Tab-separated table of C-alpha atoms (C1' of nucleotides) in Angstrom:
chain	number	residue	atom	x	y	z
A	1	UNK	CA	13.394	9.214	23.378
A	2	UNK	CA	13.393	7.553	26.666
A	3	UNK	CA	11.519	4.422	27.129
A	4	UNK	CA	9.128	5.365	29.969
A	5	UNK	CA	6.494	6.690	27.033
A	6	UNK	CA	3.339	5.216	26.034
A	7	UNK	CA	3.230	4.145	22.667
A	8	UNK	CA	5.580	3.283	19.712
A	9	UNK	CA	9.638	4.914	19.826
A	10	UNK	CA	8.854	5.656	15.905
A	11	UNK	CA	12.710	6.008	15.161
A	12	UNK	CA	13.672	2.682	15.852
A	13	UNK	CA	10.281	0.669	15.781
A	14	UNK	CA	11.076	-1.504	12.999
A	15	UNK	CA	7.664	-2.026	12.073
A	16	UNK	CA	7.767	2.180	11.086
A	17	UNK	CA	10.822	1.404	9.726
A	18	UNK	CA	9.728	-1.397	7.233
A	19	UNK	CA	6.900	0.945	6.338
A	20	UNK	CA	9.125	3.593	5.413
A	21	UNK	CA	11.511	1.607	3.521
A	22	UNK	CA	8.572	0.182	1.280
A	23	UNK	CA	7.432	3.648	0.927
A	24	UNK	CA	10.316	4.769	-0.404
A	25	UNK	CA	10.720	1.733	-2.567
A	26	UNK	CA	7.087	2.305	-3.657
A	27	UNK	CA	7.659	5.756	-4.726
A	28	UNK	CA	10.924	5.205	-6.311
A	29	UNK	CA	9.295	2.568	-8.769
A	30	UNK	CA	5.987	4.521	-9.661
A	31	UNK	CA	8.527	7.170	-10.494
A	32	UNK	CA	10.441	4.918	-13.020
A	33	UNK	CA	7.085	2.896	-14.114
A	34	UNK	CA	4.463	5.838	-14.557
A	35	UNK	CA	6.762	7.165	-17.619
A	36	UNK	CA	6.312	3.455	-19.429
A	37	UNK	CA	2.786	3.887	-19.036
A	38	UNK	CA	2.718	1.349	-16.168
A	39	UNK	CA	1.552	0.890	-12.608
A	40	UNK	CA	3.317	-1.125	-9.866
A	41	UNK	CA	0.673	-4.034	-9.871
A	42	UNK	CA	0.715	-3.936	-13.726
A	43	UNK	CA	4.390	-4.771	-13.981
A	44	UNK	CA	4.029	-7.580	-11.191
A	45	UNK	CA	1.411	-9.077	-12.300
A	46	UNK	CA	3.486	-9.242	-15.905
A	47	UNK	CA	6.589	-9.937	-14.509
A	48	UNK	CA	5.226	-13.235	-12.705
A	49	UNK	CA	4.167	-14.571	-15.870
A	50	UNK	CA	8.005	-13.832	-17.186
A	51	UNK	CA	8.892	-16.134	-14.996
A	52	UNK	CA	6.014	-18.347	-14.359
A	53	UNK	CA	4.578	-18.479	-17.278
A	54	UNK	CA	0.932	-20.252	-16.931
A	55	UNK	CA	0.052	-18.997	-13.432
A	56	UNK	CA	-3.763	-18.255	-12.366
A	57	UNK	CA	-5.570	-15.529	-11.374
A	58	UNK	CA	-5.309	-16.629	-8.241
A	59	UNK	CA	-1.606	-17.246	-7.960
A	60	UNK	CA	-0.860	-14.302	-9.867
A	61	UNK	CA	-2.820	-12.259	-7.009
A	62	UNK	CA	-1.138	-13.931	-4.300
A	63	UNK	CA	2.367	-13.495	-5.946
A	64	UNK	CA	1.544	-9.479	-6.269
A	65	UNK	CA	0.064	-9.217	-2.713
A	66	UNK	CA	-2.978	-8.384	-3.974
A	67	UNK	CA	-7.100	-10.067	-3.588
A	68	UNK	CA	-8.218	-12.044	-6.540
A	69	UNK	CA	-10.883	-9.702	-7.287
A	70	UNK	CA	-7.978	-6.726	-7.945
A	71	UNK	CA	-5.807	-9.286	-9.656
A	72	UNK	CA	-9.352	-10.242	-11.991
A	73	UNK	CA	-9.623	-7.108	-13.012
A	74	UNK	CA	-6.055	-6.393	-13.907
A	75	UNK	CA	-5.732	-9.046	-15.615
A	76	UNK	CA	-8.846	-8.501	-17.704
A	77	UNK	CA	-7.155	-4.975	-18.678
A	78	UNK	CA	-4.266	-6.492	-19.374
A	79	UNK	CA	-6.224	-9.029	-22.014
A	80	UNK	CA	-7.682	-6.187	-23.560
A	81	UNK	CA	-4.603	-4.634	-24.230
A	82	UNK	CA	-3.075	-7.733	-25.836
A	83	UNK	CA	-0.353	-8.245	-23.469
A	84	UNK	CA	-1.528	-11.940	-22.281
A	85	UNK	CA	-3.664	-14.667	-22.820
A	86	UNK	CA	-5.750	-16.667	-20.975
A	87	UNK	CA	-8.210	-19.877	-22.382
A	88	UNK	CA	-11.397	-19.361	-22.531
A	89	UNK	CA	-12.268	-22.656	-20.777
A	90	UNK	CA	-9.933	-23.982	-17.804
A	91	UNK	CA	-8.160	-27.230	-19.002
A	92	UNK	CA	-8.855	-28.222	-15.328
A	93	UNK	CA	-10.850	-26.971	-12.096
A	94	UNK	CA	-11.334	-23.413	-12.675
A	95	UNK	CA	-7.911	-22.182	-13.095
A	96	UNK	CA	-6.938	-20.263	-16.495
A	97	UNK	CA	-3.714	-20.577	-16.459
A	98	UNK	CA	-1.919	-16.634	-18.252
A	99	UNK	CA	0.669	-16.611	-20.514
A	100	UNK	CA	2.280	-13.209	-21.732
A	101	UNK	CA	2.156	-12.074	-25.249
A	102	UNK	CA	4.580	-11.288	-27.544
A	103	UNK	CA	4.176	-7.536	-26.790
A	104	UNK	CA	3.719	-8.556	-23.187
A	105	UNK	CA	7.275	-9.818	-23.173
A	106	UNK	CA	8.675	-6.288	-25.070
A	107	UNK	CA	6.738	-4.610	-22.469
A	108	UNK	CA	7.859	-6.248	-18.980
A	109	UNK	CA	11.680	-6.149	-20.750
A	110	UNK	CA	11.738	-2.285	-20.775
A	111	UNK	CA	9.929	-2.206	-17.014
A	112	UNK	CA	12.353	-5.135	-15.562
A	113	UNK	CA	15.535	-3.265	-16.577
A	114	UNK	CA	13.944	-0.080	-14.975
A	115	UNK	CA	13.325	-2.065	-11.524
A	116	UNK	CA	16.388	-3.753	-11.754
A	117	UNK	CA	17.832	-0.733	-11.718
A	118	UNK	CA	16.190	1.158	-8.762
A	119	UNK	CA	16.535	-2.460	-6.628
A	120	UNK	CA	20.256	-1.485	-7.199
A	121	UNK	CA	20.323	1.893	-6.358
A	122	UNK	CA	18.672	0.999	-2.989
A	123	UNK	CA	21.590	-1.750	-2.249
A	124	UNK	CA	24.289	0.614	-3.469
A	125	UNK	CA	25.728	0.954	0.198
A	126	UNK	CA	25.531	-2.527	0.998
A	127	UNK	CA	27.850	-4.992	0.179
A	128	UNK	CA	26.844	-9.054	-0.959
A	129	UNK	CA	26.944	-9.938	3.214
A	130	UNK	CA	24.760	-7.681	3.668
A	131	UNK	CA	22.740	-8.202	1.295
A	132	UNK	CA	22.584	-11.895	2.360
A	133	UNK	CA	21.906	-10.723	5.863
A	134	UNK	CA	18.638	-8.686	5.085
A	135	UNK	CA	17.405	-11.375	2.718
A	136	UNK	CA	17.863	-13.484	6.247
A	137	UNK	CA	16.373	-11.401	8.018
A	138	UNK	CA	13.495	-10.104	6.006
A	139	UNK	CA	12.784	-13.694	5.779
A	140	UNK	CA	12.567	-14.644	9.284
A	141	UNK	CA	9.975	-11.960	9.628
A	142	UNK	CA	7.888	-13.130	6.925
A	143	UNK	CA	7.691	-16.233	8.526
A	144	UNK	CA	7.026	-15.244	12.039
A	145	UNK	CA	3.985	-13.083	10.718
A	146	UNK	CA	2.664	-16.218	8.574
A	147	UNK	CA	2.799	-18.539	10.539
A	148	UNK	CA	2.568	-17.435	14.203
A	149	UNK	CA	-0.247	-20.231	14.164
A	150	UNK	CA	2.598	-22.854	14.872
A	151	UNK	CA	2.675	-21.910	18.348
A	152	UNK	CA	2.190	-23.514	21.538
A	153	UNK	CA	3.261	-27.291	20.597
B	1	UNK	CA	13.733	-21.623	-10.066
B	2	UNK	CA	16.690	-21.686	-12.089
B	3	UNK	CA	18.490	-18.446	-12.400
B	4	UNK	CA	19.103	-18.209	-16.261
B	5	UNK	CA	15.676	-16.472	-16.788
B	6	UNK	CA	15.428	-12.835	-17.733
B	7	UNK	CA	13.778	-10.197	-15.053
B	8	UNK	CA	14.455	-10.055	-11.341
B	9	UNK	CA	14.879	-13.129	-9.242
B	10	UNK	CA	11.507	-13.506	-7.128
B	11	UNK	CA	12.493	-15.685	-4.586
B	12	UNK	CA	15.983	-13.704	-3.371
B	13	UNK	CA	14.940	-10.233	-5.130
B	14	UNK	CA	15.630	-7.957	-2.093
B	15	UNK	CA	12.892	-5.389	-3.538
B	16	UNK	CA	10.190	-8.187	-3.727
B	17	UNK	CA	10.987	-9.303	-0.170
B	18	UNK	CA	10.830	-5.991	1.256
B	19	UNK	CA	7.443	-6.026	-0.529
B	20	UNK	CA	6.442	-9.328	0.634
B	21	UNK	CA	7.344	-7.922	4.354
B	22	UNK	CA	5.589	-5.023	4.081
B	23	UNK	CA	2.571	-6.759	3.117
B	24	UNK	CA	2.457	-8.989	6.067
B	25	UNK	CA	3.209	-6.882	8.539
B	26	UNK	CA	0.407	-4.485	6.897
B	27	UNK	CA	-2.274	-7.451	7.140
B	28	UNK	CA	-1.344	-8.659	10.554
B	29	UNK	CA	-1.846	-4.432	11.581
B	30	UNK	CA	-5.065	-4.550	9.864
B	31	UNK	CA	-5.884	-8.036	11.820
B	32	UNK	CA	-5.617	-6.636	15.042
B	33	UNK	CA	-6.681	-2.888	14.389
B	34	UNK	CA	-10.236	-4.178	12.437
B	35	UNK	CA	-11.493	-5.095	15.540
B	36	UNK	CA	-11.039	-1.185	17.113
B	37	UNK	CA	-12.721	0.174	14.043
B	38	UNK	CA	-9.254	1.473	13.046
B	39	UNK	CA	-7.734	1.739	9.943
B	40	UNK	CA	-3.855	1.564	9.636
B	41	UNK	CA	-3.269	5.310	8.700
B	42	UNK	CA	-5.976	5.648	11.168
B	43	UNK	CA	-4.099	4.372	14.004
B	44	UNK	CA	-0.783	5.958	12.224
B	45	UNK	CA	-1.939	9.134	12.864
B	46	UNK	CA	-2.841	9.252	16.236
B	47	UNK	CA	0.349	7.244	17.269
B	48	UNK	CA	1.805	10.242	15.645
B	49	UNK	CA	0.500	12.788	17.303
B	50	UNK	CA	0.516	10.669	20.865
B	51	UNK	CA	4.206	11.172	20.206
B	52	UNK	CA	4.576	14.318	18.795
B	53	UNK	CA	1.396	16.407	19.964
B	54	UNK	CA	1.472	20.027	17.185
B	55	UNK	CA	2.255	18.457	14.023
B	56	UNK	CA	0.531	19.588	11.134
B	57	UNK	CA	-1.638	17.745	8.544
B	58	UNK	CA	1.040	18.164	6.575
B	59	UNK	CA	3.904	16.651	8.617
B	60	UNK	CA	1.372	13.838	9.584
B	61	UNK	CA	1.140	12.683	6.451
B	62	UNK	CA	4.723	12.330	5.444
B	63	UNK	CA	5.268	10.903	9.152
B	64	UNK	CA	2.013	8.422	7.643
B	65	UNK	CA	3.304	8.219	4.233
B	66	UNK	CA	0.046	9.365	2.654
B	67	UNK	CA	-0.408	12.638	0.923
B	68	UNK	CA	-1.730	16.093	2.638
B	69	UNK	CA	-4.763	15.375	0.705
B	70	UNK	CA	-5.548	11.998	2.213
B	71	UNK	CA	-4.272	12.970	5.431
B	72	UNK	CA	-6.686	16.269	5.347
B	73	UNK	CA	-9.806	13.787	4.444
B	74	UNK	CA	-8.969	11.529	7.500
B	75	UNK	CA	-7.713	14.674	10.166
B	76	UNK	CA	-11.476	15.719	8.955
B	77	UNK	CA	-12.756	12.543	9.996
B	78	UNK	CA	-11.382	12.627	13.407
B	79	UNK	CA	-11.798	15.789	14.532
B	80	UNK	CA	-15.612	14.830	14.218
B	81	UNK	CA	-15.132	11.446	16.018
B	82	UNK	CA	-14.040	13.774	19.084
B	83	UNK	CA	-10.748	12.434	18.763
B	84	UNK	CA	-8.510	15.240	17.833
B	85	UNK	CA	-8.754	19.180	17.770
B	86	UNK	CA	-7.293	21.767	15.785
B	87	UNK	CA	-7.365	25.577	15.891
B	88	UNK	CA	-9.732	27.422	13.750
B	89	UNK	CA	-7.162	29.600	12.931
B	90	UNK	CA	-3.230	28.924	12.173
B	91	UNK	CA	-0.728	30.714	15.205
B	92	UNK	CA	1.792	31.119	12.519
B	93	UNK	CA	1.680	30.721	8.741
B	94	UNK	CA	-0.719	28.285	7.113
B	95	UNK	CA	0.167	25.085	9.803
B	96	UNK	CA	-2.851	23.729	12.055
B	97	UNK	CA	-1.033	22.569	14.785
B	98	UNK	CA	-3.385	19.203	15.900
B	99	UNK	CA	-3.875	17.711	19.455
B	100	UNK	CA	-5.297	14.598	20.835
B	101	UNK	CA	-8.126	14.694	22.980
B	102	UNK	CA	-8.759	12.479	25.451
B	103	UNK	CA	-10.561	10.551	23.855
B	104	UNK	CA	-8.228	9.987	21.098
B	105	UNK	CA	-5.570	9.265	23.892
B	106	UNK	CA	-8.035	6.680	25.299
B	107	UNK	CA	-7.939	4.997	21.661
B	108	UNK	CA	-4.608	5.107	20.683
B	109	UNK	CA	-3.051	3.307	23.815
B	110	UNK	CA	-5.754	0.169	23.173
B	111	UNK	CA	-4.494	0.130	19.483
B	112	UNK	CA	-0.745	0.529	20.208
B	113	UNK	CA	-1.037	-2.382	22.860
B	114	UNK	CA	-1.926	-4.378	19.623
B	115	UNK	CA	0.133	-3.122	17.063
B	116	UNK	CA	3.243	-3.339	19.696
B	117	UNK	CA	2.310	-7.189	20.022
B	118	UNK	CA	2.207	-7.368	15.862
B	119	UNK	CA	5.726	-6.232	16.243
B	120	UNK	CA	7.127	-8.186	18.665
B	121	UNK	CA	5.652	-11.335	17.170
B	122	UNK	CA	7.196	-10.087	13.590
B	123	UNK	CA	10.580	-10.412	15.562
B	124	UNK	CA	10.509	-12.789	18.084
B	125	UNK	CA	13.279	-15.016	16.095
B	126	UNK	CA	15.649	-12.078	15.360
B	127	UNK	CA	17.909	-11.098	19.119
B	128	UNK	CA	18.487	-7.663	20.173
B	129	UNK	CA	21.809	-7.944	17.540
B	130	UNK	CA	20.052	-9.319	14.642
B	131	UNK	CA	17.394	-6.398	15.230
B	132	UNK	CA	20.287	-3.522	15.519
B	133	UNK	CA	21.642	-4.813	12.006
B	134	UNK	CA	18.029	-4.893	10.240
B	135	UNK	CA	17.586	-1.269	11.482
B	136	UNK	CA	20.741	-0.056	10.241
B	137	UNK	CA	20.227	-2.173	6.658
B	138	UNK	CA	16.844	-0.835	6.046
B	139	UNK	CA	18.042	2.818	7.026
B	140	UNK	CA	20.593	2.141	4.629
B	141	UNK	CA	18.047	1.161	1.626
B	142	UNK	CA	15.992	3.994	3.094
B	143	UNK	CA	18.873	6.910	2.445
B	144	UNK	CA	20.259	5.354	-0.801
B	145	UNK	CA	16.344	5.643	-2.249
B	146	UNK	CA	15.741	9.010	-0.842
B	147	UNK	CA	18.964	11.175	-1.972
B	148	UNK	CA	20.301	9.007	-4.741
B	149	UNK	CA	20.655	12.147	-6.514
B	150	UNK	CA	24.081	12.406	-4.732
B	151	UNK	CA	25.674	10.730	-7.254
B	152	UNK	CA	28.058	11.354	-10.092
B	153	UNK	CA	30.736	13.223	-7.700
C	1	DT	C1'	-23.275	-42.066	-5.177
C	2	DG	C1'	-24.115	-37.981	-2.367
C	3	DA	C1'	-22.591	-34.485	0.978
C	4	DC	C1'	-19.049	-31.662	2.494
C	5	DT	C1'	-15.003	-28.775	2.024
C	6	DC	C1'	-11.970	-26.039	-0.456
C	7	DA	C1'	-10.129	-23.241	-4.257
C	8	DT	C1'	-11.192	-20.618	-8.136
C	9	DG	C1'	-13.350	-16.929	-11.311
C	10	DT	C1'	-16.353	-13.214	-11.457
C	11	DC	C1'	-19.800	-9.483	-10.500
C	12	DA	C1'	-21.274	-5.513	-7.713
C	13	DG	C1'	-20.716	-1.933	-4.243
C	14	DC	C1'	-17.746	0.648	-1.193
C	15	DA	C1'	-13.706	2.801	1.094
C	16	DG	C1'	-9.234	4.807	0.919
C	17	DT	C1'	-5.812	7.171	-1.637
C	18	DC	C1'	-4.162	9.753	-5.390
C	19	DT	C1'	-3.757	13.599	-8.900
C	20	DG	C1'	-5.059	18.216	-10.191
C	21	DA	C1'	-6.150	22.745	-8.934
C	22	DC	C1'	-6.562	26.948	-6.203
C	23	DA	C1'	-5.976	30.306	-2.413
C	24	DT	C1'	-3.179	31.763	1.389
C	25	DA	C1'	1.014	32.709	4.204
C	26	DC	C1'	6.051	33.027	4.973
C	27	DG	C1'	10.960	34.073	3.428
C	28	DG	C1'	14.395	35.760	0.572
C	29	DT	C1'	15.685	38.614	-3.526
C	30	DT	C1'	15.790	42.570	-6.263
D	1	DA	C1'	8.136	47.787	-1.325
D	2	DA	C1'	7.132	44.471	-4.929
D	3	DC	C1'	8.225	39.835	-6.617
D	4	DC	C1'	9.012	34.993	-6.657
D	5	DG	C1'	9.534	30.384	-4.898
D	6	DT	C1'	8.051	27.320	-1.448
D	7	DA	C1'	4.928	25.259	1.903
D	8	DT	C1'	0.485	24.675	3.590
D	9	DG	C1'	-4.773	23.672	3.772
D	10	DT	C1'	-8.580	22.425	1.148
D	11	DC	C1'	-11.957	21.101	-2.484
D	12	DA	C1'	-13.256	18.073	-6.377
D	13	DG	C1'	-12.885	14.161	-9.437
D	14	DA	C1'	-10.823	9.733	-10.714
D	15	DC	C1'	-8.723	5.485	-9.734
D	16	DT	C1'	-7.242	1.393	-7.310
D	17	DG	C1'	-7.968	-2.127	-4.203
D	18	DC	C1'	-10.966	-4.318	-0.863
D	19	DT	C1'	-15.135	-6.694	1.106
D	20	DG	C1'	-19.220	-9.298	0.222
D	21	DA	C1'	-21.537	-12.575	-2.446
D	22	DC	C1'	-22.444	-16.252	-5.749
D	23	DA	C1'	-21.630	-20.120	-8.971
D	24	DT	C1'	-18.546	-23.689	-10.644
D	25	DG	C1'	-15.183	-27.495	-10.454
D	26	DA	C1'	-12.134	-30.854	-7.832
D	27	DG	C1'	-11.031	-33.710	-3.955
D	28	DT	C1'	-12.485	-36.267	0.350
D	29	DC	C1'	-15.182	-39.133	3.109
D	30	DA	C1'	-19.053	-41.675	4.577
DNA sequence: TGACTCATGTCAGCAGTCTGACATACGGTT
DNA sequence: AACCGTATGTCAGACTGCTGACATGAGTCA
């Protein structure tokens, strides 16, 4: 672990260690999800339109982290299966804006309460400071990888 | 925006941040590594093994956070590509202890030049203080998802 | 009005990863 | 010594998400 190696010090790169802690989180909600019948990208995509109801395709996608095209698809599952809606004709531009179904809304109550629950579990050693501290943090590398554009003013 | 709705909180859900993190950090890696012809488990791999020359396929994919399988189908890949080698037959147990050749050394310190840069960029607004903290919060999250089953005491 | 740019929805093909299954090798137990 | 549980390597099939491409609609500017 000195510093004279080539390469990436994996135990304290933070980049590894972002990847491992989304890993985990990852695999600790497919375990919780696969049992309601639902994937990861399933219960984003649904619980966007909880709380934004009439979001596009498009929005949806970006909100999930996902292309479009993936989100398109989803979605058109997710229409099958009667959990939302979309017009058939955009009321403006292209968008269709989603709305959830009844049974949508039973279904993303069950998931939320599951995530909810495994978000909790991974804060259970860290108290509301902390908490506000990561959310700081995680932040300010959001930003510097978005926008690393707004450079050299 | 208002905080009477059902389901998590997007904007200041520390799961959907980590998420949101995650995914930007993985698109600025794939950015830079495109360009090499590398792929991010791709790169993963041989920064493992740069590091830690003998590990398995196994351990290389946990250390990647891919399954054996995946990790096999890649390993595969590479050992054609010239870049690693492994023994046709395991020194002890079932374990194919892998190398990099030179080759693969010659590739992996291009593409951890880059993904180093990716990193520093991701925290050139946090000091050495602020970067301590995040590696001790997401360790945290990290242990509290992996052995939550020590519970209930 | 017409041309240009941008965002969106959608189709098709492809690459990467996963699940399922099986055989092999080690270690501890009976 | 025989047995059992665990870990590993590997093959095959299925799935998810991505890239590439195209058409449509809105806004901007000359």
């Amino acid at each position: 672990m000195s510093q004279g190696e080539p390469g990436i010090e994996l135990d304290t790169s933070l980049g590894y260690m972002l990847k491992a802690a989304a890993s985990a989180l990852h695999s600790a909600l497919e375990a919780v999800l696969r049992p309601l019948g639902m994937t990861i990208t399933h219960y984003s995509c649904l619980e966007l339109l909880a709380q934004r109801p009439g979001l596009s395709n498009s929005e949806l996608a970006r909100g999930a982290f996902v292309t479009r095209q993936s989100m398109n698809v989803l979605l058109q599952a997710l229409e099958r299966q009667g959990l939302v809606v979309r017009p058939a004709q955009a009321p403006v531009g292209r968008a269709l804006p989603t709305e959830l179904t009844a049974l949508g809304r039973r279904q993303i109550k069950m998931a939320s309460a599951a995530v909810r629950r495994v978000e909790q579990d991974m804060l259970a050693n860290l108290n509301a400071g902390e908490q506000d501290q990561m959310r700081r943090l995680l932040a300010a590398c959001i930003a510097s990888l978005t926008e690393p554009p707004a450079s050299a003013t």
